[in-house]
PDB file of C-alpha atoms and ligand atoms in Angstrom:
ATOM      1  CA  UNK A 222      63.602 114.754 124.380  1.00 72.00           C
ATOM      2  CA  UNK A 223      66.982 116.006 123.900  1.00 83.00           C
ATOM      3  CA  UNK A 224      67.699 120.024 124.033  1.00 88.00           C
ATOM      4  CA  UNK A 225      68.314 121.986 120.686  1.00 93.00           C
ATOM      5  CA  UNK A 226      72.123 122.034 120.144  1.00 97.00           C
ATOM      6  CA  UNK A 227      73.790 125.902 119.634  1.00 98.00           C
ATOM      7  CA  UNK A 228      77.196 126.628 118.404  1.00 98.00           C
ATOM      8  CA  UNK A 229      79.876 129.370 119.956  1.00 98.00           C
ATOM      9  CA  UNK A 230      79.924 132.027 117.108  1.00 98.00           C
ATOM     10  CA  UNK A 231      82.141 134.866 118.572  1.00 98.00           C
ATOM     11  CA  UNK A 232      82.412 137.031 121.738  1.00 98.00           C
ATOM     12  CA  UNK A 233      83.713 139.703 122.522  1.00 98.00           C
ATOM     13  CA  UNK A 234      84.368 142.492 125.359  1.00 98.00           C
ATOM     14  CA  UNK A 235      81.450 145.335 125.855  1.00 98.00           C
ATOM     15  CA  UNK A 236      82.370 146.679 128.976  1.00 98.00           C
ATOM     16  CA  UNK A 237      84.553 145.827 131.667  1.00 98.00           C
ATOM     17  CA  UNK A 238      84.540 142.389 133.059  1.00 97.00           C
ATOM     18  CA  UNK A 239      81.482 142.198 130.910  1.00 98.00           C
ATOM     19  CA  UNK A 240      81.783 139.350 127.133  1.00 98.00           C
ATOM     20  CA  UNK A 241      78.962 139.594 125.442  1.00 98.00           C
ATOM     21  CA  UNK A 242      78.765 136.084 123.180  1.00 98.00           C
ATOM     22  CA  UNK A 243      77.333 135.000 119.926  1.00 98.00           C
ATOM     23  CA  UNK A 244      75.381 131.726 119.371  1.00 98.00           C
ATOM     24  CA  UNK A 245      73.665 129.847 116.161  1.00 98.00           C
ATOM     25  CA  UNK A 246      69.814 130.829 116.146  1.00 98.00           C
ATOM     26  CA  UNK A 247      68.996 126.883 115.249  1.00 96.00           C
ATOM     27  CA  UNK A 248      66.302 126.431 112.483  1.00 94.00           C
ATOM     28  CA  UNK A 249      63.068 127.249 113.343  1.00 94.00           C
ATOM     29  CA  UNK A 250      63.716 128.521 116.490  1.00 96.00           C
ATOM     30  CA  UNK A 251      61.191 132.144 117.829  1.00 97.00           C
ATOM     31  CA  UNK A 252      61.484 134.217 120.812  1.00 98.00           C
ATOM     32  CA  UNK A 253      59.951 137.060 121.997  1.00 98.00           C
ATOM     33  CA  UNK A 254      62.350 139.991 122.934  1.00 98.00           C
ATOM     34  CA  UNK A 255      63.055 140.479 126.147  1.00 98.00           C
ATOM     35  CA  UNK A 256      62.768 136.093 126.914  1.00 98.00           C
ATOM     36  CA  UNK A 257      65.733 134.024 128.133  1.00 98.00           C
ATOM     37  CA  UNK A 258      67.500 131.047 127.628  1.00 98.00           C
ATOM     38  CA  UNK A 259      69.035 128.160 129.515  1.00 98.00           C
ATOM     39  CA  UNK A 260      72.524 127.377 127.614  1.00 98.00           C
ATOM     40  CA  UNK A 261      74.067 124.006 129.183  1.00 98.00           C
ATOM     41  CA  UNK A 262      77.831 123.372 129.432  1.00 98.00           C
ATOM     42  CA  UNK A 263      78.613 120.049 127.224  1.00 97.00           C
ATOM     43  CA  UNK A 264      81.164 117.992 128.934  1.00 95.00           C
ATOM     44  CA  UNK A 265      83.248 120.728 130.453  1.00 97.00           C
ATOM     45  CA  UNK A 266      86.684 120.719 131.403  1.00 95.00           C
ATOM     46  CA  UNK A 267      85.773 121.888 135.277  1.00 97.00           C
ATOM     47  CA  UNK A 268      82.141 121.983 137.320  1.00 97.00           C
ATOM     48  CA  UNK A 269      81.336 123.482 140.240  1.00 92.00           C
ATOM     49  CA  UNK A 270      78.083 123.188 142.735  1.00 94.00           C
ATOM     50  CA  UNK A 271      76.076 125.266 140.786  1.00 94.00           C
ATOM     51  CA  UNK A 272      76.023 123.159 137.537  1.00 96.00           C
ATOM     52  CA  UNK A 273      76.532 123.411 133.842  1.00 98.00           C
ATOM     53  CA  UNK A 274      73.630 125.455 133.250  1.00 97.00           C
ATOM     54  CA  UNK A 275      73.116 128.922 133.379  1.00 97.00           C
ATOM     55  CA  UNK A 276      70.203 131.238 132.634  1.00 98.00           C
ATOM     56  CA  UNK A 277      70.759 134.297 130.867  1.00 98.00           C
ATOM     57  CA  UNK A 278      68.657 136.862 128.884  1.00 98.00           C
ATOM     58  CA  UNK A 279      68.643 136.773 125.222  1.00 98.00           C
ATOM     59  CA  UNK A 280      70.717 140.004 124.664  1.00 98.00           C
ATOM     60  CA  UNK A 281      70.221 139.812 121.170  1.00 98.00           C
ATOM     61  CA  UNK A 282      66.743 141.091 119.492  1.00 98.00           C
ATOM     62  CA  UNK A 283      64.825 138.061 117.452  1.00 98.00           C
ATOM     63  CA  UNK A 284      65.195 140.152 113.919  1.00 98.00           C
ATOM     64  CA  UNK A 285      68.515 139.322 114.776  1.00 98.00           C
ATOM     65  CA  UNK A 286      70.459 136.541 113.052  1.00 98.00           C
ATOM     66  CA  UNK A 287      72.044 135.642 115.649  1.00 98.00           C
ATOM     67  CA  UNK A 288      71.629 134.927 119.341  1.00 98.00           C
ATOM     68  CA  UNK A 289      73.218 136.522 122.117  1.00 98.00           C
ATOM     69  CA  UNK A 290      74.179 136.350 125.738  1.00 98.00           C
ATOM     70  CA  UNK A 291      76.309 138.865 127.817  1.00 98.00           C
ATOM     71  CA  UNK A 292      77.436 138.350 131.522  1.00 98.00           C
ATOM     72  CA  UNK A 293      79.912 139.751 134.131  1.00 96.00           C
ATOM     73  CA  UNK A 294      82.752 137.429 133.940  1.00 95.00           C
ATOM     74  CA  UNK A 295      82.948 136.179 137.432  1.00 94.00           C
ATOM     75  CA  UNK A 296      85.290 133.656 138.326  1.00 95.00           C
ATOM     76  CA  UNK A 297      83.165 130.478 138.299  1.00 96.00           C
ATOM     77  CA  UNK A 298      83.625 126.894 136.995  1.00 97.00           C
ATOM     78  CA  UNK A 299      80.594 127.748 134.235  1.00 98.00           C
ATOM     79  CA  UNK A 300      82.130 131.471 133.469  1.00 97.00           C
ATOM     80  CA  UNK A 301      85.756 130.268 133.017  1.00 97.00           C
ATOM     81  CA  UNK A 302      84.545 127.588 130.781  1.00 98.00           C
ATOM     82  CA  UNK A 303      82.540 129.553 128.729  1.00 97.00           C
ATOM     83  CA  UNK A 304      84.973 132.651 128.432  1.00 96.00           C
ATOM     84  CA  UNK A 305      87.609 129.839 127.275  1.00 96.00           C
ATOM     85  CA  UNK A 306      85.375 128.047 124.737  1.00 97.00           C
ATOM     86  CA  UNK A 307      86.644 127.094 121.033  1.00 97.00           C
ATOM     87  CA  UNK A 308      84.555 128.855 118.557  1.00 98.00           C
ATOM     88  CA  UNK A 309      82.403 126.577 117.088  1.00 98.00           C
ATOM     89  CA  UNK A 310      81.718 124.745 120.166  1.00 98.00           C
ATOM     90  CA  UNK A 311      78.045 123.453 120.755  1.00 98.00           C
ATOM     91  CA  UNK A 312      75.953 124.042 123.884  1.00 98.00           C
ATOM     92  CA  UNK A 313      72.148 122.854 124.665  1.00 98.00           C
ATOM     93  CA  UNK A 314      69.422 125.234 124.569  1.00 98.00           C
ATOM     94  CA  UNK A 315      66.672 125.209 126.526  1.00 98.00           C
ATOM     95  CA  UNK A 316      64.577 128.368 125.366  1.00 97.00           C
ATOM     96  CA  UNK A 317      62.601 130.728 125.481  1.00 98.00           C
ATOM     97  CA  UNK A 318      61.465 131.213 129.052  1.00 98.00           C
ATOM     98  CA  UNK A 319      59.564 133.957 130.371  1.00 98.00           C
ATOM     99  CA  UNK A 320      57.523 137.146 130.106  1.00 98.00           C
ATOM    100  CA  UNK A 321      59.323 140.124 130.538  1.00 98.00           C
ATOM    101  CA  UNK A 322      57.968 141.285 127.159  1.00 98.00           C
ATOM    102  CA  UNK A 323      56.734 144.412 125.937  1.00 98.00           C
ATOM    103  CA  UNK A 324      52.939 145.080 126.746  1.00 98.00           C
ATOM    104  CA  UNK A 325      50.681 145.639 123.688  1.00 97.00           C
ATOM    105  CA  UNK A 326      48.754 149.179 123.593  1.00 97.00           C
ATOM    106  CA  UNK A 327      51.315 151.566 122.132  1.00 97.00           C
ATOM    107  CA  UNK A 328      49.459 154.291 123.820  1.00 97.00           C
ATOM    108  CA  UNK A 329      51.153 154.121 126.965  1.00 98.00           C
ATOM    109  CA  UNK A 330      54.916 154.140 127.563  1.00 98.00           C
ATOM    110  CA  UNK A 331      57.415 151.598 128.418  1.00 98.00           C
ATOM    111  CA  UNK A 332      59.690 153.081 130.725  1.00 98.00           C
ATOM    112  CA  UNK A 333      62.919 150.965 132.254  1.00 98.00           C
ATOM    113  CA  UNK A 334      65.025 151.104 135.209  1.00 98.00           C
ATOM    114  CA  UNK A 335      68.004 149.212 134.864  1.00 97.00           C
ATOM    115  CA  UNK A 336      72.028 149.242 135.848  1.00 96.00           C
ATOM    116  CA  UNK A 337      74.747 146.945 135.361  1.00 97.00           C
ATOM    117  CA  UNK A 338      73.810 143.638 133.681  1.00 97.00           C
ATOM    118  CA  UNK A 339      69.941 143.909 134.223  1.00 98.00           C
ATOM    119  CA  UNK A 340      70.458 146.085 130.260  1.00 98.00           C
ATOM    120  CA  UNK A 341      70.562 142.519 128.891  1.00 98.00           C
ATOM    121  CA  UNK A 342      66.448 142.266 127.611  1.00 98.00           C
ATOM    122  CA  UNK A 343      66.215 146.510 127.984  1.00 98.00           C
ATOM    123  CA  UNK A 344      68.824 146.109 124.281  1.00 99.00           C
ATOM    124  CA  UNK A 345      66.825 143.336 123.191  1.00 99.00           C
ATOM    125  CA  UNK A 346      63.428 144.899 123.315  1.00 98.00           C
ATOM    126  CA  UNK A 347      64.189 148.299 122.516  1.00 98.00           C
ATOM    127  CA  UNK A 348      65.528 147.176 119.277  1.00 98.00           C
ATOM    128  CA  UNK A 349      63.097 145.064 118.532  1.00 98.00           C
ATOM    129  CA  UNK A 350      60.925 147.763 119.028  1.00 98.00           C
ATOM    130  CA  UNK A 351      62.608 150.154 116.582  1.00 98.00           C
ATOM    131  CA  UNK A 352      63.238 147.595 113.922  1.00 98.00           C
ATOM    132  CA  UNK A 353      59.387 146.719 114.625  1.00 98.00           C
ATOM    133  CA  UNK A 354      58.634 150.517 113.940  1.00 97.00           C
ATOM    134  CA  UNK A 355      56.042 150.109 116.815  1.00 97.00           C
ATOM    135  CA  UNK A 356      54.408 153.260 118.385  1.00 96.00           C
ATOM    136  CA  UNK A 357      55.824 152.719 122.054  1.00 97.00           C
ATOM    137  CA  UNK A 358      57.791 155.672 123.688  1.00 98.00           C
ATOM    138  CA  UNK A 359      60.244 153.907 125.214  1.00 98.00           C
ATOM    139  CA  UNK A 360      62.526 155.387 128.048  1.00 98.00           C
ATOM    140  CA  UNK A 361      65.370 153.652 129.590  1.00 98.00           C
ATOM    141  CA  UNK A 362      67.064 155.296 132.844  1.00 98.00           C
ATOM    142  CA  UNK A 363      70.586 152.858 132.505  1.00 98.00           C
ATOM    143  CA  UNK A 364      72.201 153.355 136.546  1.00 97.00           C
ATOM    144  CA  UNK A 365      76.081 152.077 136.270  1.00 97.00           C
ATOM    145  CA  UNK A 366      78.544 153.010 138.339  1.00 98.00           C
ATOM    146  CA  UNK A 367      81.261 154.818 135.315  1.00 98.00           C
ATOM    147  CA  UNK A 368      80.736 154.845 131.601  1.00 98.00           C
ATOM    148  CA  UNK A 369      83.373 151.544 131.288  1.00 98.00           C
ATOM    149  CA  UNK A 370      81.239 149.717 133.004  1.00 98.00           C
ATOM    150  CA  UNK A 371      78.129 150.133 130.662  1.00 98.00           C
ATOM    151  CA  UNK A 372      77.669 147.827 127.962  1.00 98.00           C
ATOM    152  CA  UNK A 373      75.607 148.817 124.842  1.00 98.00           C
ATOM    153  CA  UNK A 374      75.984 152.364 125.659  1.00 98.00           C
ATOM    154  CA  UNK A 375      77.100 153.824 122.493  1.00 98.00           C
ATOM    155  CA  UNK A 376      74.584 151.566 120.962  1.00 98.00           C
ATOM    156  CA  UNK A 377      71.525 152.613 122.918  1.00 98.00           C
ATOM    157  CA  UNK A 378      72.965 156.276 122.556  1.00 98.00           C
ATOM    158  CA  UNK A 379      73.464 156.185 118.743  1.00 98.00           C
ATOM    159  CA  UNK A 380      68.854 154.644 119.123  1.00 98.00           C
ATOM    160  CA  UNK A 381      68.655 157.693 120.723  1.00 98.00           C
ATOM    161  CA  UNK A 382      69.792 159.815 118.396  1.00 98.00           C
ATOM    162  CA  UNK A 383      68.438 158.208 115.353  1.00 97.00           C
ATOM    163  CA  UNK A 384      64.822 156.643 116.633  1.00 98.00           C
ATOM    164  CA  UNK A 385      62.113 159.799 118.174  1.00 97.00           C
ATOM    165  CA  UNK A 386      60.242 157.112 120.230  1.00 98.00           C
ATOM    166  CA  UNK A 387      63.187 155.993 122.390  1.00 98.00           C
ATOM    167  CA  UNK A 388      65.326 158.110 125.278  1.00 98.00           C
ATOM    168  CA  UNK A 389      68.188 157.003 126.674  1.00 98.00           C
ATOM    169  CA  UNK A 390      68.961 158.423 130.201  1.00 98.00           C
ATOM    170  CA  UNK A 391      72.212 156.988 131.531  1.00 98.00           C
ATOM    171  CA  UNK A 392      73.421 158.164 134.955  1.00 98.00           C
ATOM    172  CA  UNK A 393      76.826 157.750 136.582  1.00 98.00           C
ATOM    173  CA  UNK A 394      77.487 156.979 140.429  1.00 98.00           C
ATOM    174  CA  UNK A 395      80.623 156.654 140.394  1.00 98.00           C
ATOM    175  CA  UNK A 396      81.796 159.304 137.453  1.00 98.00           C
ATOM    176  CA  UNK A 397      84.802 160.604 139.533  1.00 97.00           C
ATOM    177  CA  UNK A 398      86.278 157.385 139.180  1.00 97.00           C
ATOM    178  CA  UNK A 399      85.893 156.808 135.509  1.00 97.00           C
ATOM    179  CA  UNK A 400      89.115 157.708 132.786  1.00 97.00           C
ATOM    180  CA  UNK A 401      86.467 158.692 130.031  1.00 95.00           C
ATOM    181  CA  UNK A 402      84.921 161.605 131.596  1.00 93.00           C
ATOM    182  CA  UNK A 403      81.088 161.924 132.141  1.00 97.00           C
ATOM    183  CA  UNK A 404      78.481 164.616 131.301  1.00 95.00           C
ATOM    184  CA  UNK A 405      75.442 163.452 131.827  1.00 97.00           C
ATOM    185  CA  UNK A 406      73.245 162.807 134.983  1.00 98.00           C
ATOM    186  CA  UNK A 407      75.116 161.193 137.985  1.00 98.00           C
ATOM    187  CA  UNK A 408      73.889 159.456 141.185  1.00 97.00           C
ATOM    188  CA  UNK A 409      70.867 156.857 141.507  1.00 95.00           C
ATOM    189  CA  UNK A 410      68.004 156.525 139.809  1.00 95.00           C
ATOM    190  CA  UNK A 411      65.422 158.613 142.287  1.00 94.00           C
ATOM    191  CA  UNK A 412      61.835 159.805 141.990  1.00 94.00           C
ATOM    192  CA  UNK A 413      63.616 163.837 141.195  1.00 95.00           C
ATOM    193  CA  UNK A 414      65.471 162.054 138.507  1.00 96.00           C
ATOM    194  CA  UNK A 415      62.475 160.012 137.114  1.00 96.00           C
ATOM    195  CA  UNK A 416      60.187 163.286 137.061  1.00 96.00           C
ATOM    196  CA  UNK A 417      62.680 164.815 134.935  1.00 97.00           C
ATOM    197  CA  UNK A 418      61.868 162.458 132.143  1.00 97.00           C
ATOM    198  CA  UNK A 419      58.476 161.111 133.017  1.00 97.00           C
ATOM    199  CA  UNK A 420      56.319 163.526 133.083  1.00 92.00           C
ATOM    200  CA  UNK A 421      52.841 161.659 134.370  1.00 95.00           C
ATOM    201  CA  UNK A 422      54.703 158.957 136.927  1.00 96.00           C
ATOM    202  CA  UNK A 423      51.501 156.900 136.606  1.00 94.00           C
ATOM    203  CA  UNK A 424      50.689 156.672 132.646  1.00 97.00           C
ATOM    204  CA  UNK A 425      53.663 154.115 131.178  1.00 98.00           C
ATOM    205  CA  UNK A 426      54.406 150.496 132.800  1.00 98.00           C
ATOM    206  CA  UNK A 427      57.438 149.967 134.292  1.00 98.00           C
ATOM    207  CA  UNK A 428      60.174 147.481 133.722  1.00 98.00           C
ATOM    208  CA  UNK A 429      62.639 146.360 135.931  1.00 98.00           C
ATOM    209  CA  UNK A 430      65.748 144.159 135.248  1.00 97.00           C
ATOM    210  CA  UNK A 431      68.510 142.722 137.101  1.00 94.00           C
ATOM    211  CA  UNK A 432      70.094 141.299 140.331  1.00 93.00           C
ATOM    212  CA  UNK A 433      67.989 140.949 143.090  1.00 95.00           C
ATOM    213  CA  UNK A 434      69.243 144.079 144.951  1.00 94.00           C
ATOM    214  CA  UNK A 435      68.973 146.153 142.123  1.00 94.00           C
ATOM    215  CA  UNK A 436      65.594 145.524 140.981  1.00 97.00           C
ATOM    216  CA  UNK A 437      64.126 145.815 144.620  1.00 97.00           C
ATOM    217  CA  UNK A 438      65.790 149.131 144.974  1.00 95.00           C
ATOM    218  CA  UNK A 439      63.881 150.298 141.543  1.00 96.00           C
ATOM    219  CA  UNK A 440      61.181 149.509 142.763  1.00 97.00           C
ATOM    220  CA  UNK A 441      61.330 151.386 146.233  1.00 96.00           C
ATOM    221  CA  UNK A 442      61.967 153.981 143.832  1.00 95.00           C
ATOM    222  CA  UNK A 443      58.523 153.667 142.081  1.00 97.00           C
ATOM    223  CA  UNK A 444      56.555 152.790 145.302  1.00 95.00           C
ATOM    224  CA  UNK A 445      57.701 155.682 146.922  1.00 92.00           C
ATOM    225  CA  UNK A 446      56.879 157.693 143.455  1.00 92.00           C
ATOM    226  CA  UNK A 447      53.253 156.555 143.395  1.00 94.00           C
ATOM    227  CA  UNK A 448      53.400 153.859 140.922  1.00 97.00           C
ATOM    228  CA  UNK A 449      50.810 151.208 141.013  1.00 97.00           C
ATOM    229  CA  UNK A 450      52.346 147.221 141.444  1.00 97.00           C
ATOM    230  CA  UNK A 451      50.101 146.471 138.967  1.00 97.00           C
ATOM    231  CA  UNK A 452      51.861 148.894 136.161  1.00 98.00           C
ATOM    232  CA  UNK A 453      55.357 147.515 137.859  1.00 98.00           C
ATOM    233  CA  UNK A 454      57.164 144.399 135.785  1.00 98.00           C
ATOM    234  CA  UNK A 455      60.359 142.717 136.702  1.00 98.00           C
ATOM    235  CA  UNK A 456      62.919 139.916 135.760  1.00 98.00           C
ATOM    236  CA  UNK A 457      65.322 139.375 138.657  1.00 97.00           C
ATOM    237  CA  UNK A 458      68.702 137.685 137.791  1.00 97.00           C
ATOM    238  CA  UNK A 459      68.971 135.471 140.718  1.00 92.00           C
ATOM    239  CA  UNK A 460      72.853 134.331 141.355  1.00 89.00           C
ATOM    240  CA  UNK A 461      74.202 138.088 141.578  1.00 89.00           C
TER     241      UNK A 461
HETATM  242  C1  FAD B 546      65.645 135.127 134.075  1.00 90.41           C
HETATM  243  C2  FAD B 546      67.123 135.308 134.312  1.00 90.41           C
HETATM  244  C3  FAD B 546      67.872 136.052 133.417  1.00 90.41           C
HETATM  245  C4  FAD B 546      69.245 136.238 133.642  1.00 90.41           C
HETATM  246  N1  FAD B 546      69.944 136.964 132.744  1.00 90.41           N
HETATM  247  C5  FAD B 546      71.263 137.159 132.956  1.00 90.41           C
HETATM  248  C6  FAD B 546      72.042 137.908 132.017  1.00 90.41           C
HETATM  249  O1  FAD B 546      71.546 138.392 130.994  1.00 90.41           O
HETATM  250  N2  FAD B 546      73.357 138.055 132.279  1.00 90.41           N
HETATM  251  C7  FAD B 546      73.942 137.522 133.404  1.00 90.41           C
HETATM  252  O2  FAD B 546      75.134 137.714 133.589  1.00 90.41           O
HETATM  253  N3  FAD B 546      73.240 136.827 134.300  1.00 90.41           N
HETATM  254  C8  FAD B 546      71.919 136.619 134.099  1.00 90.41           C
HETATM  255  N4  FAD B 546      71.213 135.866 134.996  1.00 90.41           N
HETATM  256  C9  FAD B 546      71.929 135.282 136.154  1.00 90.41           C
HETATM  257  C10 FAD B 546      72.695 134.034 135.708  1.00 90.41           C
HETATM  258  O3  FAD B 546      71.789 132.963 135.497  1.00 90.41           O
HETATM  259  C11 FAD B 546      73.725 133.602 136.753  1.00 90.41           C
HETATM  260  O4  FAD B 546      73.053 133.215 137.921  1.00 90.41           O
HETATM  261  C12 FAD B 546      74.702 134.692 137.104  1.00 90.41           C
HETATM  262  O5  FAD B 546      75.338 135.159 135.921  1.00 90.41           O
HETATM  263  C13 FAD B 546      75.733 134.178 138.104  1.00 90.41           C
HETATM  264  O6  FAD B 546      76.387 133.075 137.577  1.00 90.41           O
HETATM  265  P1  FAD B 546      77.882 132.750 138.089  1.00 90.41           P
HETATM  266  O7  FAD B 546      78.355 131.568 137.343  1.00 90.41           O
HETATM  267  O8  FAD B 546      78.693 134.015 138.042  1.00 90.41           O
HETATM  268  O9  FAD B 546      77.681 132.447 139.616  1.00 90.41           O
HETATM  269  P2  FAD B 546      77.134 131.071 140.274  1.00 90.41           P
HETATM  270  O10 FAD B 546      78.149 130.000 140.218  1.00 90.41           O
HETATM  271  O11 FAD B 546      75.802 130.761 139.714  1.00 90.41           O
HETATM  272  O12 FAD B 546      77.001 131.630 141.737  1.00 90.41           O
HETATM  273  C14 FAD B 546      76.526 130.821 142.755  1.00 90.41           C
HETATM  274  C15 FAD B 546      76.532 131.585 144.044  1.00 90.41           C
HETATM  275  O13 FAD B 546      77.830 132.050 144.361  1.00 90.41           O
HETATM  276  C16 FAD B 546      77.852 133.454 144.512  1.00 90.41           C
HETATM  277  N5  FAD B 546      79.021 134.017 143.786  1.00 90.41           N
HETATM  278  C17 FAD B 546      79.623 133.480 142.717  1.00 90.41           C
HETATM  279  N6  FAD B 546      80.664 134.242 142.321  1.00 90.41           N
HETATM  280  C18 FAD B 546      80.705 135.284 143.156  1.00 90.41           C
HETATM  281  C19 FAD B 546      81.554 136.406 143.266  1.00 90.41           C
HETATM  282  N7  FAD B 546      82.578 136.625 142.439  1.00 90.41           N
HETATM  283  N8  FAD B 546      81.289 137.298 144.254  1.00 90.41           N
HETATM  284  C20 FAD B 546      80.259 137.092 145.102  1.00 90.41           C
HETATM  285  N9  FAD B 546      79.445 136.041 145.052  1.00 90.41           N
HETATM  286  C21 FAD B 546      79.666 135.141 144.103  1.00 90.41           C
HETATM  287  C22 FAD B 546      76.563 133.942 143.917  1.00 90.41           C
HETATM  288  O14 FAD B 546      76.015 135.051 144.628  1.00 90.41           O
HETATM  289  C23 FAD B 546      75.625 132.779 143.993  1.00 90.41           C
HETATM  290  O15 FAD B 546      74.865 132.797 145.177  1.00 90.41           O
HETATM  291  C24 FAD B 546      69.856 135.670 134.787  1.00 90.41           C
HETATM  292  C25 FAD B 546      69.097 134.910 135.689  1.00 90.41           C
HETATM  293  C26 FAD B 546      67.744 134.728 135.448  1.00 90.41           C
HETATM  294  C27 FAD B 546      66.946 133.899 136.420  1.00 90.41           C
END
């Protein structure tokens, strides 16, 4: 059966070397934030070994009217395609996939690690979440190396102020670097940094989103904090 068709809407830079893009939601067409999609090149100008297809999370929360994708530019056949695409130009969908989703009982806390492009389903579901009015505290600890670098962050920082049930603890490991200047915490998510905001290490689940590297590093962090596998969820973004 042939994929659902999507059309370019608009994109646009949210952090640097990071284009976040806007597709068509087609008719009748659910997800659950936090899911992803496969989006497939139509008869591109260049291909490489890796395909037309890519998988990213939907960036975008499904209240939403439209769908989004955001990814760190890197220079490959499918990225320089995409970043050059007419608006108004269709791709195949293939979606949703997956179940990095927000657990049910309200009573205990979702708590995120993240960095870099792993925020892609953290925006998606913590939106979702405050549009949904549910009763999760939600915490998201948001690792990048300078404030440039961090898309969504005046976004998730303007949640913060407005919605009680969600924190948002970014951190800085490279502030020195950065031209905008940077108060808040600074260095790697650790377990000292966790306690500071998590106050019983074993009451919420955990999520865990991006490359490889990074989400196996979060998770050292929890292991080594006490947390139980079982309360541990991840979506790794394989090709990083
Ligand atoms: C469930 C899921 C969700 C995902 N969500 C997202 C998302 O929200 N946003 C997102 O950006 N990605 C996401 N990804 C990853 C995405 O599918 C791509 O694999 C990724 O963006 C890399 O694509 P690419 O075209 O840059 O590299 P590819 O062409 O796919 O890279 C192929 C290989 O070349 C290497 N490579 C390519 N370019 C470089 C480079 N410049 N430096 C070093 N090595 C390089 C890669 O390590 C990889 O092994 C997700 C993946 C999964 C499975």
């Amino acid at each position: 059966m042939a994929l659902p068709r999507t059309r370019l809407l608009d994109r646009k830079v949210v952090a640097e070397g990071t284009m976040a893009f806007s597709f068509e939601k087609p008719p009748g067409f659910e997800y659950t934030a936090g899911q992803f999609a496969d989006y497939t090149l139509l008869d591109p100008a260049e291909t490489d070994a890796e395909g037309d297809t890519r998988g990213f999370s939907l960036t975008s929360a499904p209240y939403e009217p439209r769908l989004m994708a955001t990814t760190r530019l890197r220079d490959t056949a499918f990225k320089r395609v995409l970043r050059n695409l007419p608006i108004g130009a269709e791709l195949a969908l293939d979606a949703p996939y997956g179940s990095f989703t927000l657990h049910h009982n309200p009573a205990r806390p979702a708590v995120f690690l993240t960095g870099g492009i792993g925020i892609t389903p953290v925006r998606s579901i913590s939106l979702q979440a405050a549009h949904d009015r549910t009763a999760h505290k939600i915490i998201v600890l948001y690792s990048n190396k300078r404030p440039e670098d961090a898309a969504f962050l005046d976004e998730l920082r303007a949640l913060d102020e407005t919605d009680k049930d969600f924190t948002l603890v970014a951190t800085m490991t490279q502030p020195e670097s950065s031209r905008l200047g940077w108060d808040g915490e600074t260095g790697h998510v650790d377990t000292p940094m966790l306690s500071r905001y998590v106050h019983d290490l074993t009451g919420p689940v955990y999520y865990l989103s991006g490359p490889a590297s990074m989400v196996s590093a979060m998770r050292g962090v929890l292991t080594a904090a006490g947390v139980d596998a079982d309360d541990i969820r991840t979506e790794e973004f394989t090709g990083y």
